[in-house]
Each structure stands twice: as C-alpha cells, then as structure tokens.
PDB file of N, CA and C in Angstrom:
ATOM      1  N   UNK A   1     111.104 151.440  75.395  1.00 56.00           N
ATOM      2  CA  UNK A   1     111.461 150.590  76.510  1.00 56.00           C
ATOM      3  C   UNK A   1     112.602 149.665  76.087  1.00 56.00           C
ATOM      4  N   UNK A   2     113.375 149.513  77.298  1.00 67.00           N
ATOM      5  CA  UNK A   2     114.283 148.583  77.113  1.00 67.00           C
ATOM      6  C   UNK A   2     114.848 147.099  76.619  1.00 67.00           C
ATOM      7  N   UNK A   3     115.221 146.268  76.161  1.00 73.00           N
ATOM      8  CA  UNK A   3     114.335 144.498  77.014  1.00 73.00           C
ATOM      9  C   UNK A   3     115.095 144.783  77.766  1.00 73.00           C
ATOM     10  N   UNK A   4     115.159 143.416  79.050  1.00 86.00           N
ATOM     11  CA  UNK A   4     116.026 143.408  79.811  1.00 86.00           C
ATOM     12  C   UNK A   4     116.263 141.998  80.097  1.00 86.00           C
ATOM     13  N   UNK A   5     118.062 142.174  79.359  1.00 87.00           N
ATOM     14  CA  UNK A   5     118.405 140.596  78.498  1.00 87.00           C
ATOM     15  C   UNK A   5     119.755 140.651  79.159  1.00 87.00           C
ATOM     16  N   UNK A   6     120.336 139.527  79.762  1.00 90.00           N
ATOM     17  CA  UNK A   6     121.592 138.922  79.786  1.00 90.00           C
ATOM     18  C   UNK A   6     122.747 139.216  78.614  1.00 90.00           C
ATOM     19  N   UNK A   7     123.640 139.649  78.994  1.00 89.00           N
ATOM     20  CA  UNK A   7     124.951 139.932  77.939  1.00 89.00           C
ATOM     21  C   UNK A   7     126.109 139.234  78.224  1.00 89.00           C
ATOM     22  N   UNK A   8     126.495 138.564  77.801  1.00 92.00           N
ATOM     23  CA  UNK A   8     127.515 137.651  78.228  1.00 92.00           C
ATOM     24  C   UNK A   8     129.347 138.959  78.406  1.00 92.00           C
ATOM     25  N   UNK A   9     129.565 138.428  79.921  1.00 93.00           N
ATOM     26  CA  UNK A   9     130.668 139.286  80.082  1.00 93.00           C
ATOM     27  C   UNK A   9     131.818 139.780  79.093  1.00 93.00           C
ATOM     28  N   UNK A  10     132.347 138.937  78.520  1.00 95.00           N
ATOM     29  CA  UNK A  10     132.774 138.916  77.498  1.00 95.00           C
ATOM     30  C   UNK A  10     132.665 140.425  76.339  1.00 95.00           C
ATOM     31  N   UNK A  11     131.276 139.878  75.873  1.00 94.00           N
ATOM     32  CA  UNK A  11     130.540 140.749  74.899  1.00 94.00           C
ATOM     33  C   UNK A  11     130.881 142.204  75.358  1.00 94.00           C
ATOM     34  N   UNK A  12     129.978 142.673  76.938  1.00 93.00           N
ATOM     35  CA  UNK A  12     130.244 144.032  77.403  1.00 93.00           C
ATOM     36  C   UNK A  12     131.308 144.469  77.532  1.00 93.00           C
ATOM     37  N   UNK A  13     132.431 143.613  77.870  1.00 95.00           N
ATOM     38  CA  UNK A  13     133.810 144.104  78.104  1.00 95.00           C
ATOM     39  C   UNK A  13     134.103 144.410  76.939  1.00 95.00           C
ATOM     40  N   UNK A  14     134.104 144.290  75.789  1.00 96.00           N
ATOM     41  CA  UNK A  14     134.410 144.720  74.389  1.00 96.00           C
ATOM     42  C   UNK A  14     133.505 145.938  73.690  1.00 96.00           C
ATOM     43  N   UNK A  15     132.849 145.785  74.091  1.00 95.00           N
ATOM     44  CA  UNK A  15     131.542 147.240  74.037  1.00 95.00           C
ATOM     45  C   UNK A  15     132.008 148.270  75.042  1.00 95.00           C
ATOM     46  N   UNK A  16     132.668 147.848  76.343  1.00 95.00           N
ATOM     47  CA  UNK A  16     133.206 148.743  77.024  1.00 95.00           C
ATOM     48  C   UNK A  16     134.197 149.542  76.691  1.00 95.00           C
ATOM     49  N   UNK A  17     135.048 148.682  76.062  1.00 97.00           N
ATOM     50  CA  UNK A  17     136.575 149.006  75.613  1.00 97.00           C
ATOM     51  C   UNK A  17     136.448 150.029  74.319  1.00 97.00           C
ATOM     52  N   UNK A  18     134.931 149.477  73.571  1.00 97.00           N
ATOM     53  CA  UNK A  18     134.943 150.223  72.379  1.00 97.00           C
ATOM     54  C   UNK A  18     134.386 151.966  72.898  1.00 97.00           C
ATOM     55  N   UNK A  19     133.707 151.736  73.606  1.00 97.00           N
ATOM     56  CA  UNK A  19     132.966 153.068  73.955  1.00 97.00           C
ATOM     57  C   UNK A  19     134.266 153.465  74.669  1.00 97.00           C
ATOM     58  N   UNK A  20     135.315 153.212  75.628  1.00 98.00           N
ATOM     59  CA  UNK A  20     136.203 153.864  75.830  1.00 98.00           C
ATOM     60  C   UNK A  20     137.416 154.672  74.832  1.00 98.00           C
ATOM     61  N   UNK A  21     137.380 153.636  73.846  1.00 98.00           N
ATOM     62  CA  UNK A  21     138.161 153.962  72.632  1.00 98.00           C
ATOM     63  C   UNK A  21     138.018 155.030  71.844  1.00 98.00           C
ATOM     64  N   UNK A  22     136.430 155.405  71.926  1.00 98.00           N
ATOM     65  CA  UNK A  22     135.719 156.437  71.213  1.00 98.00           C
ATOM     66  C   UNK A  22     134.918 157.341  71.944  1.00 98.00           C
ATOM     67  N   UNK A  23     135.559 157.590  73.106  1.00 98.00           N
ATOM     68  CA  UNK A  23     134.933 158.533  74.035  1.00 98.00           C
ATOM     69  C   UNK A  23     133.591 158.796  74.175  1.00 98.00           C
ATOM     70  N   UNK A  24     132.460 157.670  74.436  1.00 97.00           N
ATOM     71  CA  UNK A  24     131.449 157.348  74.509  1.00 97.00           C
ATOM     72  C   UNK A  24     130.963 156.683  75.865  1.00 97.00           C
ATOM     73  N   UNK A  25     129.969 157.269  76.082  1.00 96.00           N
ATOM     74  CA  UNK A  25     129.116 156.054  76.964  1.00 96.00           C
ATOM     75  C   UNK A  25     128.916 154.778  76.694  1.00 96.00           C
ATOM     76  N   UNK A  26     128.304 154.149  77.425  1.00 94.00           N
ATOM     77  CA  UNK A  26     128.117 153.077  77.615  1.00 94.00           C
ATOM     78  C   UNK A  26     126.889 152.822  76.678  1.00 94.00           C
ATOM     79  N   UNK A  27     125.937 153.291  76.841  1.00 92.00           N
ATOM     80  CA  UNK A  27     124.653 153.654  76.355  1.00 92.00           C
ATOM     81  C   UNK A  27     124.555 153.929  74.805  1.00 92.00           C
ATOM     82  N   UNK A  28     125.491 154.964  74.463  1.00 95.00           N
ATOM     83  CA  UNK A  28     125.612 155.406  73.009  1.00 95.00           C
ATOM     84  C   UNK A  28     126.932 154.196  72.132  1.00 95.00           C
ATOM     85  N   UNK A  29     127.676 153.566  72.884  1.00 96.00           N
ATOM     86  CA  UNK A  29     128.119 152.431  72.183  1.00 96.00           C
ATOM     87  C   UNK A  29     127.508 150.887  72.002  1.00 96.00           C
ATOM     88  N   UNK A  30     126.348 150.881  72.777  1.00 94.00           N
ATOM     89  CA  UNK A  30     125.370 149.838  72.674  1.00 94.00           C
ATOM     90  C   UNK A  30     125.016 150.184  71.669  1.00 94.00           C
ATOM     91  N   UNK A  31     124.056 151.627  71.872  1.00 94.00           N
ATOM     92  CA  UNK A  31     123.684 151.954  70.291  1.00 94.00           C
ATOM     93  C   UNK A  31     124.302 151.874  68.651  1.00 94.00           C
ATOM     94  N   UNK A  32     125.707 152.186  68.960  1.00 96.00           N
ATOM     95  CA  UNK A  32     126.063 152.384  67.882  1.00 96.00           C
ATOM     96  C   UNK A  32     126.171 150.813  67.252  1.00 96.00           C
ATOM     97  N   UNK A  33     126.876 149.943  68.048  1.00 96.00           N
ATOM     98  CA  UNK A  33     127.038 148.442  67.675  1.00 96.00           C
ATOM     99  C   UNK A  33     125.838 147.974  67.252  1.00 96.00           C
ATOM    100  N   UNK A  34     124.340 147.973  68.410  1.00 93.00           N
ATOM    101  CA  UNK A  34     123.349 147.421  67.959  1.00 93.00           C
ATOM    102  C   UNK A  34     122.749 147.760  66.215  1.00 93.00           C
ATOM    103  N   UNK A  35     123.016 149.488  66.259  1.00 95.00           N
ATOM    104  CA  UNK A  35     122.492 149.504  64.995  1.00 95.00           C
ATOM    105  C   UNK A  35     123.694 149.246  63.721  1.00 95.00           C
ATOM    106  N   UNK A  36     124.984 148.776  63.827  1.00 95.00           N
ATOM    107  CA  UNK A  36     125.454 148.616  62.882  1.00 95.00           C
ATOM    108  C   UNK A  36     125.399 147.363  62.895  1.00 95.00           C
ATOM    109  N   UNK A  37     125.139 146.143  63.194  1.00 93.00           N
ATOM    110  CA  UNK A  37     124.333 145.089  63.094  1.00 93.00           C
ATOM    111  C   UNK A  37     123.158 145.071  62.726  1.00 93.00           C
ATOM    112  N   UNK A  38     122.657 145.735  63.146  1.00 93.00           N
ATOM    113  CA  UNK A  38     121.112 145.546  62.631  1.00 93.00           C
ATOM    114  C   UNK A  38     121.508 146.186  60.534  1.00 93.00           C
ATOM    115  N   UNK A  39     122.146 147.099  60.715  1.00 92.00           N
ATOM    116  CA  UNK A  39     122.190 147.074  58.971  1.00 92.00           C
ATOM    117  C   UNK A  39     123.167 146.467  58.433  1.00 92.00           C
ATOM    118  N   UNK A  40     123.920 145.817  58.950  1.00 91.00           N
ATOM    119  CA  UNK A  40     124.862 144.249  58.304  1.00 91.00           C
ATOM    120  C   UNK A  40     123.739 143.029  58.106  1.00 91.00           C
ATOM    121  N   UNK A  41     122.561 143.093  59.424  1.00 89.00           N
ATOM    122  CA  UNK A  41     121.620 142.165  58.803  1.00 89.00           C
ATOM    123  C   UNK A  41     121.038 142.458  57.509  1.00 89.00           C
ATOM    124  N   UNK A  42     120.265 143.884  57.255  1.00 81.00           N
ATOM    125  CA  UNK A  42     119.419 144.522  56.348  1.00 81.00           C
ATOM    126  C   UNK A  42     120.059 144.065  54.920  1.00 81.00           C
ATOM    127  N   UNK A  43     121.393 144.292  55.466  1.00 80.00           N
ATOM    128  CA  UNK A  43     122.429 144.263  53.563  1.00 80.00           C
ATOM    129  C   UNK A  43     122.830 142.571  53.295  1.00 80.00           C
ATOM    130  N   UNK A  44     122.825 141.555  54.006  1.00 73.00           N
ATOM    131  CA  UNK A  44     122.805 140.511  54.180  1.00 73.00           C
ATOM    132  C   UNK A  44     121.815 139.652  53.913  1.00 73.00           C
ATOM    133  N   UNK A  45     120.294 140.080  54.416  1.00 69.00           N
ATOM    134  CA  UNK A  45     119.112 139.571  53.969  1.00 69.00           C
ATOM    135  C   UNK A  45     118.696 139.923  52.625  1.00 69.00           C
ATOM    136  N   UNK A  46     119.193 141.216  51.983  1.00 72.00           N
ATOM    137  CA  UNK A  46     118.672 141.980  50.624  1.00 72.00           C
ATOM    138  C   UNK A  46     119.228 141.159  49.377  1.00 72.00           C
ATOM    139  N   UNK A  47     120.494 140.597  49.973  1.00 64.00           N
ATOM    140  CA  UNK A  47     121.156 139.543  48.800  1.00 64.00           C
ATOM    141  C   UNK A  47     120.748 138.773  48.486  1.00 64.00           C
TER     142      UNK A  47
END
C-alpha cells in the first residue's frame, strides 16, 4: 500500500523532469529516487 502524503510542487516537478529525462514513468522514477535515498540513508547511518 501506498501512504498518501503531500509532495511539495516543486519536488514533483523535478521527479517529473527526471523521469522524463530517462524515459520513465512517473511511478518508476518515484521509485528509483525513493530508493536511492533510502541507501544514501543506509551508508550515512553505517558511519
């Protein structure tokens, strides 16, 4: 399941631009950003 959270315009318009950049959905460039954050946290907390 989803959450279902506020994104500041900003933010999506740059997630937009990126998934356009890389011939992606919308959906699969959320993904990709969310999880390359989530392991910038992982390698960040391990230090």
């Amino acid at each position: 399941m989803r959450p279902n959270i506020d994104i500041d315009w900003a933010i999506h318009g740059q997630i937009k631009d990126y998934a356009e950049a890389n011939d992606m959905n919308l959906s699969e460039a959320y993904a990709e950003v969310l999880e390359a954050g989530l392991d910038t946290l992982e390698t960040h907390d391990q230090q």
